[in-house]
Coordinates of C-alpha atoms in Angstrom, one line a residue:
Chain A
X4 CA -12.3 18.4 -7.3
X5 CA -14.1 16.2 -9.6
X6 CA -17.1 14.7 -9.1
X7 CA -18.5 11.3 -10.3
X8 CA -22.4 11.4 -10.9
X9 CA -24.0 8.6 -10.3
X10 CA -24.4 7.7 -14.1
X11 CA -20.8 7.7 -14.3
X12 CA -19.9 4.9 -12.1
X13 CA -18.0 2.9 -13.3
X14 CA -14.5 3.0 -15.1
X15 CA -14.1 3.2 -19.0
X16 CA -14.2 -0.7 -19.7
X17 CA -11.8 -2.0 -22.5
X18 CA -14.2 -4.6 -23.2
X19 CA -18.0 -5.3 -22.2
X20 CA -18.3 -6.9 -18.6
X21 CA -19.0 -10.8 -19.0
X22 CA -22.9 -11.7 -17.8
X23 CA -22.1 -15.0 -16.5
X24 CA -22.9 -14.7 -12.4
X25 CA -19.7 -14.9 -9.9
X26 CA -18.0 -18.1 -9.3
X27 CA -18.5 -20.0 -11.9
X28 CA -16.3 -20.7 -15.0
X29 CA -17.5 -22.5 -18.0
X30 CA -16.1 -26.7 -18.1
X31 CA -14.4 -26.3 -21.3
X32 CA -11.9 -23.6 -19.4
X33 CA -10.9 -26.2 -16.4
X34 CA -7.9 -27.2 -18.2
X35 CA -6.8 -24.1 -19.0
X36 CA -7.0 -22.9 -15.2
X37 CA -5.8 -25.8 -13.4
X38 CA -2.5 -25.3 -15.0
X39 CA -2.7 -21.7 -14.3
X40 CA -4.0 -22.1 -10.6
X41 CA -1.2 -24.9 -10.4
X42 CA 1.6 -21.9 -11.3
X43 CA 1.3 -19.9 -7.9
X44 CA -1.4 -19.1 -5.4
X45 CA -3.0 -15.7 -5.9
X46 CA -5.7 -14.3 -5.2
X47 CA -7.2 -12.7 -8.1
X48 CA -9.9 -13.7 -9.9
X49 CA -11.5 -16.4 -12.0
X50 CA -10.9 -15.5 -15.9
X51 CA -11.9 -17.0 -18.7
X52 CA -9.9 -19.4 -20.3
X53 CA -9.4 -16.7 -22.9
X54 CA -8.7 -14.8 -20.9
X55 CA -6.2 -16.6 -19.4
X56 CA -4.4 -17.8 -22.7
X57 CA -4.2 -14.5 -24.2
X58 CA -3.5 -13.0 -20.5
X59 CA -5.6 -10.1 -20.7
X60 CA -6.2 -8.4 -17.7
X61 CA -8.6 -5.9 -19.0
X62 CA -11.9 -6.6 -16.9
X63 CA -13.6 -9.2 -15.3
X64 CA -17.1 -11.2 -14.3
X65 CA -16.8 -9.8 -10.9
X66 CA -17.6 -6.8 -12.2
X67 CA -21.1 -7.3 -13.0
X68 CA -23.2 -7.8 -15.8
X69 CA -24.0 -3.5 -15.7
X70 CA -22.4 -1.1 -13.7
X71 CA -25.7 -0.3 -12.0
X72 CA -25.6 -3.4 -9.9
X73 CA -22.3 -2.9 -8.4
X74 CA -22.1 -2.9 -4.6
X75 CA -19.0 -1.1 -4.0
X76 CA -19.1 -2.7 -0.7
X77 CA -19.9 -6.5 -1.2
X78 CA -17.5 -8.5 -0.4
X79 CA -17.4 -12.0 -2.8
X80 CA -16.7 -15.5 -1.3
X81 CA -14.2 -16.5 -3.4
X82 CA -10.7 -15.1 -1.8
X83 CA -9.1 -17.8 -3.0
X84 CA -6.0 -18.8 -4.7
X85 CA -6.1 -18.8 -8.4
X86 CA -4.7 -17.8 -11.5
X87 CA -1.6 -17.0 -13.4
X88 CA 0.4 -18.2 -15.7
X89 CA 3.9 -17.6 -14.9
X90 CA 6.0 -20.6 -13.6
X91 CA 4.0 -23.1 -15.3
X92 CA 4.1 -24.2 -18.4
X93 CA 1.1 -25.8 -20.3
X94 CA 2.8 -28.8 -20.8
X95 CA 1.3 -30.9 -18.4
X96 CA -2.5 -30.3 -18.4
X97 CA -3.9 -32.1 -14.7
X98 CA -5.4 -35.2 -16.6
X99 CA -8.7 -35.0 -13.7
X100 CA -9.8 -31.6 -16.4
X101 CA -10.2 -34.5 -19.0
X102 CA -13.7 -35.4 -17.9
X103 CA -15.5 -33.5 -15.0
X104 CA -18.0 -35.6 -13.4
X105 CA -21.3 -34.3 -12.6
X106 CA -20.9 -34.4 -8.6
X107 CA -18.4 -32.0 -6.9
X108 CA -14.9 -33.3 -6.8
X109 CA -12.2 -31.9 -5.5
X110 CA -9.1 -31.5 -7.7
X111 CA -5.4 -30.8 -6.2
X112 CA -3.4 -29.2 -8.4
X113 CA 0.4 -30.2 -8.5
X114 CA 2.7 -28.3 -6.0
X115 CA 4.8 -25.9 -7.5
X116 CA 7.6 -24.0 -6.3
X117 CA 7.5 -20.3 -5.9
X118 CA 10.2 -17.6 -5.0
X119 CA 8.4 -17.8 -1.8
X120 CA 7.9 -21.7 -1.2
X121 CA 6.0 -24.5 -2.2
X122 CA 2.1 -23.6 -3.8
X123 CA -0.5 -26.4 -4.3
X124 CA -4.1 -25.6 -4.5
X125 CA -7.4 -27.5 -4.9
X126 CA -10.9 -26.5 -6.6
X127 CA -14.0 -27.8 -6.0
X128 CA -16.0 -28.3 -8.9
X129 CA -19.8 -29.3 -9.5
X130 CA -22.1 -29.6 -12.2
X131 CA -21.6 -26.2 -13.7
X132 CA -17.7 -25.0 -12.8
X133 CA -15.7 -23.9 -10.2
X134 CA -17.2 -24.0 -6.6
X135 CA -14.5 -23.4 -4.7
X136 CA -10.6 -23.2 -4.8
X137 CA -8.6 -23.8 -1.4
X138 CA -5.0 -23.4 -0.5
X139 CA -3.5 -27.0 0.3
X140 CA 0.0 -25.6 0.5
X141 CA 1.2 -22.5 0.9
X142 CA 4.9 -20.6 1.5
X143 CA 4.0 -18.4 4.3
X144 CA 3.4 -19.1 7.7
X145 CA 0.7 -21.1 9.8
X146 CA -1.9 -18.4 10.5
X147 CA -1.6 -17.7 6.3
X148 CA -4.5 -20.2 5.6
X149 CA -7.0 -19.4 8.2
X150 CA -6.4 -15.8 7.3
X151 CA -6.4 -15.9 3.4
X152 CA -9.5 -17.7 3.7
X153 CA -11.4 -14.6 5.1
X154 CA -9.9 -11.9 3.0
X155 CA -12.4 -10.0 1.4
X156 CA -12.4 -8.6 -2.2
X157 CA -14.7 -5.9 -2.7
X158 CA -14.6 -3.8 -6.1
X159 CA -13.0 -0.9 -6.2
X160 CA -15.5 2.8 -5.1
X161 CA -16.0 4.3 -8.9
X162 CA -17.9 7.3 -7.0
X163 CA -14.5 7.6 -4.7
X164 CA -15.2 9.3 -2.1
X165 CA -14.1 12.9 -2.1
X166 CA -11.6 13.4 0.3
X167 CA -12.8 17.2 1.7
X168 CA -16.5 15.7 2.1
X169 CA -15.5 13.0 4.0
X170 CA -13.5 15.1 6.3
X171 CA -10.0 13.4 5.6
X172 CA -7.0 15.3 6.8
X173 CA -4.3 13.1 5.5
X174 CA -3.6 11.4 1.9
X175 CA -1.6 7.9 1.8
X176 CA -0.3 7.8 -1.9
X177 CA 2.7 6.0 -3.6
X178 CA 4.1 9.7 -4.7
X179 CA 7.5 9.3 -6.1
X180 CA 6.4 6.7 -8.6
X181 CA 4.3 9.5 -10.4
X182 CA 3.3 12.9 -10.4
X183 CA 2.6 13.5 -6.9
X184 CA -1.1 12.6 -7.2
X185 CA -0.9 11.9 -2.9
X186 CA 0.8 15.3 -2.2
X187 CA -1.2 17.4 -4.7
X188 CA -3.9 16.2 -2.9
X189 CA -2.9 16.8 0.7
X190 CA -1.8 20.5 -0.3
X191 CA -5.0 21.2 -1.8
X192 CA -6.7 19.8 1.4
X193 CA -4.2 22.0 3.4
X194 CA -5.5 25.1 1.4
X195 CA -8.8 24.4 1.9
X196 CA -8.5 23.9 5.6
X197 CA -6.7 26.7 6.0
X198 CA -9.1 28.8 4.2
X199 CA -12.1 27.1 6.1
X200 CA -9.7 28.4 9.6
X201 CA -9.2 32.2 7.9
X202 CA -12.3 33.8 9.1
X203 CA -12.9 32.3 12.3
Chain J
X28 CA -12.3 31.7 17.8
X29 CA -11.3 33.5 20.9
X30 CA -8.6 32.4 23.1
X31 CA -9.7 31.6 27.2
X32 CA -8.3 35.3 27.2
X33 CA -10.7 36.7 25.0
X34 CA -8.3 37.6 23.2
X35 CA -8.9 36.6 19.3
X36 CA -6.5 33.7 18.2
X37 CA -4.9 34.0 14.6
X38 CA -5.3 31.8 12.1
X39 CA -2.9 29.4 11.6
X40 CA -2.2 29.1 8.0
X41 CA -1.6 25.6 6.8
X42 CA 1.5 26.0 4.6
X43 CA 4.4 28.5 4.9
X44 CA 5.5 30.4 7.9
X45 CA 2.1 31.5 9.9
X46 CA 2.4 33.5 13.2
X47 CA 3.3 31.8 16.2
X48 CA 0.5 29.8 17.4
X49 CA -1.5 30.5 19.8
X50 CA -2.6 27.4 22.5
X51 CA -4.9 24.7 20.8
X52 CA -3.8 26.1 17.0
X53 CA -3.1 23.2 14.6
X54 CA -0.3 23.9 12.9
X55 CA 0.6 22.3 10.1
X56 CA 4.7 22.9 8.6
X57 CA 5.7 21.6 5.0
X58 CA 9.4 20.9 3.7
X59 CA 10.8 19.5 1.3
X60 CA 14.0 17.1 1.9
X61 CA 14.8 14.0 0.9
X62 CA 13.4 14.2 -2.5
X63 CA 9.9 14.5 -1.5
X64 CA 7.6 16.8 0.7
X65 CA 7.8 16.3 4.6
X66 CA 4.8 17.3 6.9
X67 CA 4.7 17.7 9.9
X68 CA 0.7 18.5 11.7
X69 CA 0.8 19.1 15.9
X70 CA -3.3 19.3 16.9
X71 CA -1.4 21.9 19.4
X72 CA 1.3 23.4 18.0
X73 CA 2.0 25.5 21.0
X74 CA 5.2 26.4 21.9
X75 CA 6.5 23.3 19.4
X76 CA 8.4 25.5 17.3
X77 CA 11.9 24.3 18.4
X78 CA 10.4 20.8 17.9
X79 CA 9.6 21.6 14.3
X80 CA 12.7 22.7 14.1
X81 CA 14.3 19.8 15.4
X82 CA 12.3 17.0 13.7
X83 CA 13.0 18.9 9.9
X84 CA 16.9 19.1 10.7
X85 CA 16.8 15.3 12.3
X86 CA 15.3 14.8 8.0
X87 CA 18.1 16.6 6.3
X88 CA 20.5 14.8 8.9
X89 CA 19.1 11.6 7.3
X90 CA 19.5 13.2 4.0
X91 CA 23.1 14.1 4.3
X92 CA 24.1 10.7 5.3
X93 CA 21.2 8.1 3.2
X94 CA 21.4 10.5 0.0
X95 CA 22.6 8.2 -3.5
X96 CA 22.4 11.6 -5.0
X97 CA 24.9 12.8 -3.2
X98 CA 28.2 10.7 -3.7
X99 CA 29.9 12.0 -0.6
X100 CA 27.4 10.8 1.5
X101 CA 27.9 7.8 4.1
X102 CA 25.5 5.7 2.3
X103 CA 26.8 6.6 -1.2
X104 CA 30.6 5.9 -0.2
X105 CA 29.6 2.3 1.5
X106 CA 27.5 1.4 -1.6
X107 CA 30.8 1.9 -3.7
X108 CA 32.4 -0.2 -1.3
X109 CA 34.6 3.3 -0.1
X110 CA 33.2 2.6 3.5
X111 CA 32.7 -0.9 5.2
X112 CA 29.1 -1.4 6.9
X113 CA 30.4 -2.2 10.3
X114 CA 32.6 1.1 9.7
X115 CA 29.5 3.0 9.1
X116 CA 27.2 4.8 11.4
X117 CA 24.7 3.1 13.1
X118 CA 22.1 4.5 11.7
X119 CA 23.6 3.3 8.6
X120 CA 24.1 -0.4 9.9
X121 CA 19.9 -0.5 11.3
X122 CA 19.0 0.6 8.1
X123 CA 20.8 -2.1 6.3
X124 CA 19.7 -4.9 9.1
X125 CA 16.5 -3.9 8.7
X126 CA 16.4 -3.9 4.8
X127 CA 17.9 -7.3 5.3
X128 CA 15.2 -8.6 8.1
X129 CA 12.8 -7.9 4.9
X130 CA 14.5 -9.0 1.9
X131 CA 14.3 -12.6 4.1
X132 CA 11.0 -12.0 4.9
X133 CA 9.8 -10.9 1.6
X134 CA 11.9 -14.0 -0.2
X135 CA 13.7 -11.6 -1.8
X136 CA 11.4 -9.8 -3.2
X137 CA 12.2 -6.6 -0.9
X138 CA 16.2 -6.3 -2.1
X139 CA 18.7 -3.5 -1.6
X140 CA 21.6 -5.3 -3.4
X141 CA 20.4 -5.9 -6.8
X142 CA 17.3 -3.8 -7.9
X143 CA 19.5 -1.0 -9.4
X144 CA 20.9 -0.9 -13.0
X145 CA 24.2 0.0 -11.4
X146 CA 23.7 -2.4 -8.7
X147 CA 24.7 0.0 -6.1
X148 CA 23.1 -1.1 -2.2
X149 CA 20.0 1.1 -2.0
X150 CA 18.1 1.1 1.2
X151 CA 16.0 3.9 -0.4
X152 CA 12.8 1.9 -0.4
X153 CA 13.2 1.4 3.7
X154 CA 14.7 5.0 4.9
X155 CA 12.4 7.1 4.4
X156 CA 9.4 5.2 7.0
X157 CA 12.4 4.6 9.2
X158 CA 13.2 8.3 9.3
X159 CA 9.7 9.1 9.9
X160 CA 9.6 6.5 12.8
X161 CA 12.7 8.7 14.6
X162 CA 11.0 11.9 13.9
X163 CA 8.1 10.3 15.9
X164 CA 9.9 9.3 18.6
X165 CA 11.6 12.7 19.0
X166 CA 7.6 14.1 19.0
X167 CA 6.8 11.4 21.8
X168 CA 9.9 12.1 23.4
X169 CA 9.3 15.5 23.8
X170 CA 5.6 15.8 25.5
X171 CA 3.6 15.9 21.7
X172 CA 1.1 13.4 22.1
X173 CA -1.1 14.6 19.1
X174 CA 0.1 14.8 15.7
X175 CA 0.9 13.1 12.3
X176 CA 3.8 12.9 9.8
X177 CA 3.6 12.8 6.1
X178 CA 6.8 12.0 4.3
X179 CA 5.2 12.1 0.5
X180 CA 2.3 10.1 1.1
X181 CA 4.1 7.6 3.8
X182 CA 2.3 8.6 6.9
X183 CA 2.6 8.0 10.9
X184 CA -0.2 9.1 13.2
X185 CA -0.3 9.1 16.8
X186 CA -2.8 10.5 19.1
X187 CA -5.8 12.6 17.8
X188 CA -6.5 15.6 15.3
X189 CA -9.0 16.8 17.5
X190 CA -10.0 15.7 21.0
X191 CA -12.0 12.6 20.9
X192 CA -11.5 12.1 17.0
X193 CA -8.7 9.3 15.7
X194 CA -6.8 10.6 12.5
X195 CA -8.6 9.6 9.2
X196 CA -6.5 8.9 6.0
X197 CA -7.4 8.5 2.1
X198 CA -5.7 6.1 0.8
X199 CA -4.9 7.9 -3.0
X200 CA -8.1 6.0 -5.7
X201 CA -5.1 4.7 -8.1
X202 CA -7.4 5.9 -10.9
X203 CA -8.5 9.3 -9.6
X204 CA -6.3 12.1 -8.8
X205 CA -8.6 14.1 -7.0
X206 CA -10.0 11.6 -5.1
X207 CA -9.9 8.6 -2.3
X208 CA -10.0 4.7 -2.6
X209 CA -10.6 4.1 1.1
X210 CA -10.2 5.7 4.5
X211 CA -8.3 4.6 6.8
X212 CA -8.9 5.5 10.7
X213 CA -6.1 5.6 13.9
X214 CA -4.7 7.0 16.7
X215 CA -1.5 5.2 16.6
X216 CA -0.5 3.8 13.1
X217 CA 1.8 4.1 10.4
X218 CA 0.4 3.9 6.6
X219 CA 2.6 3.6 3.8
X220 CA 0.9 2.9 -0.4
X221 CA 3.1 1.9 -3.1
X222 CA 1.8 2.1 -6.4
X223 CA 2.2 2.5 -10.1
X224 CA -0.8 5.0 -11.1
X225 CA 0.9 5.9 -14.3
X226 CA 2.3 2.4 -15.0
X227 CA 5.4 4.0 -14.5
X228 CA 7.6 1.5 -13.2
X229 CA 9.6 2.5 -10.4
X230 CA 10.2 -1.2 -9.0
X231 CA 12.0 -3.8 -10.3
X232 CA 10.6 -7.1 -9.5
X233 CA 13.3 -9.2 -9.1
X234 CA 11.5 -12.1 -9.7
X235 CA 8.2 -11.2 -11.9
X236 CA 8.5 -7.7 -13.1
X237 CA 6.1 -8.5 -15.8
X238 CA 3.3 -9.3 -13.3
X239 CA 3.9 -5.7 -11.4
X240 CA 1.1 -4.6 -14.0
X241 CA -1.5 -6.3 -12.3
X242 CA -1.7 -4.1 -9.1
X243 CA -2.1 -0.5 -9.0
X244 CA -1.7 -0.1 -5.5
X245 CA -0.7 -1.2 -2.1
X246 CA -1.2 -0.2 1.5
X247 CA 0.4 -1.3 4.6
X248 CA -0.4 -0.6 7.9
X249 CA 0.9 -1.3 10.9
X250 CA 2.9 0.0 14.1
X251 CA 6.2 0.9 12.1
X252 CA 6.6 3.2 9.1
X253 CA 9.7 1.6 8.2
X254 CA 7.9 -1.9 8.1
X255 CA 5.0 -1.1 6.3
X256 CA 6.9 1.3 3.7
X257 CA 8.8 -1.6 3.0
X258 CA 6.4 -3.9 2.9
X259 CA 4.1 -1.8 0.7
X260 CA 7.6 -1.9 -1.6
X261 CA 7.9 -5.9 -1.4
X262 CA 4.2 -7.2 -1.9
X263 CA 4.0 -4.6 -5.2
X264 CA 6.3 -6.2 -6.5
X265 CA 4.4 -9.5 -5.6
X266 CA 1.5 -9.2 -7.9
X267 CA -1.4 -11.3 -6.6
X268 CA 0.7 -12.7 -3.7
X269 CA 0.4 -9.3 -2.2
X270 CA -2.3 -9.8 -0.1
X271 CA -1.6 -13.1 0.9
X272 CA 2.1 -12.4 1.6
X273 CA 1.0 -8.9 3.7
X274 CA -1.3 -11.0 5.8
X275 CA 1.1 -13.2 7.0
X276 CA 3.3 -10.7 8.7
X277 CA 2.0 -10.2 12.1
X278 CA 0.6 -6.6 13.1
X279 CA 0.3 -5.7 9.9
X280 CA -2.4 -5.5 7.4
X281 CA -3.3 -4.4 3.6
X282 CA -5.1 -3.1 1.2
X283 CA -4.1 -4.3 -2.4
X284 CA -6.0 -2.3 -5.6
X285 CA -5.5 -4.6 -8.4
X286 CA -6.0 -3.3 -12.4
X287 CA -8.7 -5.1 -12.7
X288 CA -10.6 -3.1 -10.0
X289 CA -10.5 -5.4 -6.8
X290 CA -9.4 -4.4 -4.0
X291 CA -8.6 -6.9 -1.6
X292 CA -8.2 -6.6 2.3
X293 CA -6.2 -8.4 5.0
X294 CA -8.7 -9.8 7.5
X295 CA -7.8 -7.5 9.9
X296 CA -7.8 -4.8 7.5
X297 CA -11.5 -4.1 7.9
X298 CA -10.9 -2.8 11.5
X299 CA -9.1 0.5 10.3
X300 CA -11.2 1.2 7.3
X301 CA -13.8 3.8 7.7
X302 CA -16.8 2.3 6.3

């Protein structure tokens, strides 16, 4: 078993984390996102527009200006809706983008239709970007809203937890897609159990 | 440890064929069937031997007939068309239905009829938690009130590892082999991951297969292995609909690792993560 020191936190990046604070994406980038938010309702993050155009994936605000000050825990308030690119088209930018006021406004974005029904979401925006984005219309059933609203997005552990240490008998693991990561695990915990067991 | 006789109690080794058990031994029995590795733990595996027995033969029963790799089987011969569905046996027929119940569910995103290059029926994705769910009920059924089931990395618990303790399960860190992205707790839950740790793709979106590259990972849980192996199957292939689409199906929650690091939880996730 491996084990992440402290200093060794976080995941190899692919690029240098963004220092711009959570929830907030720079005016010039509305346009962009609005016709990505307006594609499908998910529940990723705000990207850059970028970001968005060249539809990298590689990292994220979120993330935290250094890997020092990540909370592995914290949970972030914006579980919203958002971005991707993939059933619409740039070709017809949401003309409110053109010219943000100063005071929030709340923007709909056109309704789209999904595999899974009918998305439409809002943002909020104030003085400096995105405040908020809110499902207005959504494909699944009544309780989806109320509950999407309180998921929770916390970053992913970087230290992961050992599995021995923390006293975990059984390994949940998508195994037949790769090499068996799951199972390797869960036989190694079985020898080490039954090792611990030997000398009793 | 010494038995109430005072007699000293053998140790139970965790894989291969220990000594019989003595009262209050774990005992933990490994198989593979069905392409992947089937465990089986009892907290008392005392006198559960012809269970054991039972529950790995009910998994090469389900093998024989559900195989694709084998083209005699029952499941093979009706997804050439050889066999009708209603013709079928039933176990055949509640697979299908409930493969069907999700594909509606899922808006096709969970689909037995055209996800393979040959387009042969494949229930594959559902079989293997519905198996599991049988091979619990045969545990219930027979007086085993503590134990869990691990059908390669698809896993039912019921009961406790240890009196007063629920069952704890890592949920495998997509990015770590040795190591855990969460922990999950229960006494009565099935937990089933779907994932691409290798970007290896194994499922074909139907839809947006180029947006499978966004998640790494996701969990299920819920009352039925069958349900939540499927589902696990249907919102991976859902990229950042996962979470949302999971949370709308009642009794059942998720845990959805995306490659950008997040990992996002059902609201009524948080109640079986071990924080």
């Amino acid at each position: 078993m491996s084990n992440a020191s402290p200093s060794d936190r976080r995941l190899p990046r692919q690029r240098q984390p963004d220092p711009r604070p959570p929830g907030r994406v720079p005016r010039r980038g509305l346009a962009a996102l609005l016709i990505t938010l307006s594609g499908a309702a998910l529940l990723l993050s705000f990207r850059t527009p970028s970001e968005l155009l060249a539809g990298a994936s590689a990292d994220s605000f979120m993330s935290g200006p250094t890997s020092a000050d990540i909370d592995p825990a914290r949970s972030v308030s914006t579980a919203a809706p958002a971005a991707t690119a993939a059933s619409s088209g740039p070709t017809e930018p949401p003309t409110a983008a053109a010219e943000p006021p100063p005071a929030p406004q709340v923007i709909a974005g056109k309704a789209v239709r999904t595999p899974f029904g009918l998305v439409q979401v809002s943002l909020t925006i104030d003085g400096s970007g995105i405040a908020d984005v809110k499902a207005m219309q959504l494909p699944f059933d009544r309780s989806y809203s109320a509950r999407i609203s309180r998921v929770v997005e916390p970053i992913l552990r970087d230290e992961a937890l050992q599995a021995q240490s923390a006293d975990i008998g059984l390994i949940s693991g998508a195994t037949y897609t790769s090499t068996g990561y799951a199972m390797s695990l869960q036989s190694a915990i079985d020898q080490a159990q039954s090792s611990l067991k030997a000398p009793a | 440890m010494m038995s109430e006789f005072g007699i000293p109690t053998r140790a139970t080794g965790a894989v291969g064929a220990p000594p019989d058990p003595m009262p209050g031994d774990r005992v933990v029995r490994v198989e593979h069937i069905m392409g992947t590795a089937i465990r089986i733990e009892l907290a008392d595996g005392y006198g559960r031997e012809e269970l054991i027995s039972d529950v790995f033969a009910w998994f090469r029963e389900v093998d024989a007939r559900f195989s694709l790799f084998r083209p005699d089987s029952e499941m093979s011969r009706v997804a050439r068309g050889e066999l009708r569905e209603s013709d079928a046996h039933p176990d055949i027929r509640e697979v299908i239905d409930d493969c069907e119940a999700v594909w509606v569910k899922s808006g096709g995103a969970f689909d037995i009829r055209n996800h393979r290059p040959d387009g042969l029926l494949d229930p594959t994705g559902l079989v293997k938690g519905w198996s599991v769910d049988r091979a619990g009920s045969m545990m219930l059924a027979s007086g085993a009130a503590d134990w869990s089931l691990n059908a390669g990395g698809d896993i039912l618990v019921r009961g406790s590892p240890r009196t007063g303790d629920a069952w704890r399960i890592g949920i495998q860190h997509p990015r770590q082999r040795d190591a855990v992205a969460a922990v999950v707790i229960g006494t009565d839950l099935a937990v089933a991951t779907s994932g691409n740790y290798e970007r290896g793709e194994h499922i074909v979106d139907p839809y947006r297969a180029a947006l499978s590259d966004d998640l790494l990972s996701v969990t299920v849980v819920g009352p039925r292995l069958a349900l939540a192996d499927a589902y696990a199957t249907a919102a991976f292939s859902m990229a950042g609909q996962a979470a949302a689409w999971i949370a709308s199906q009642p009794d059942y929650e998720g845990i959805v690792i995306t490659a950008s690091d997040r990992v996002i939880l059902t609201e009524g996730m948080e109640a079986y993560l071990d924080r």
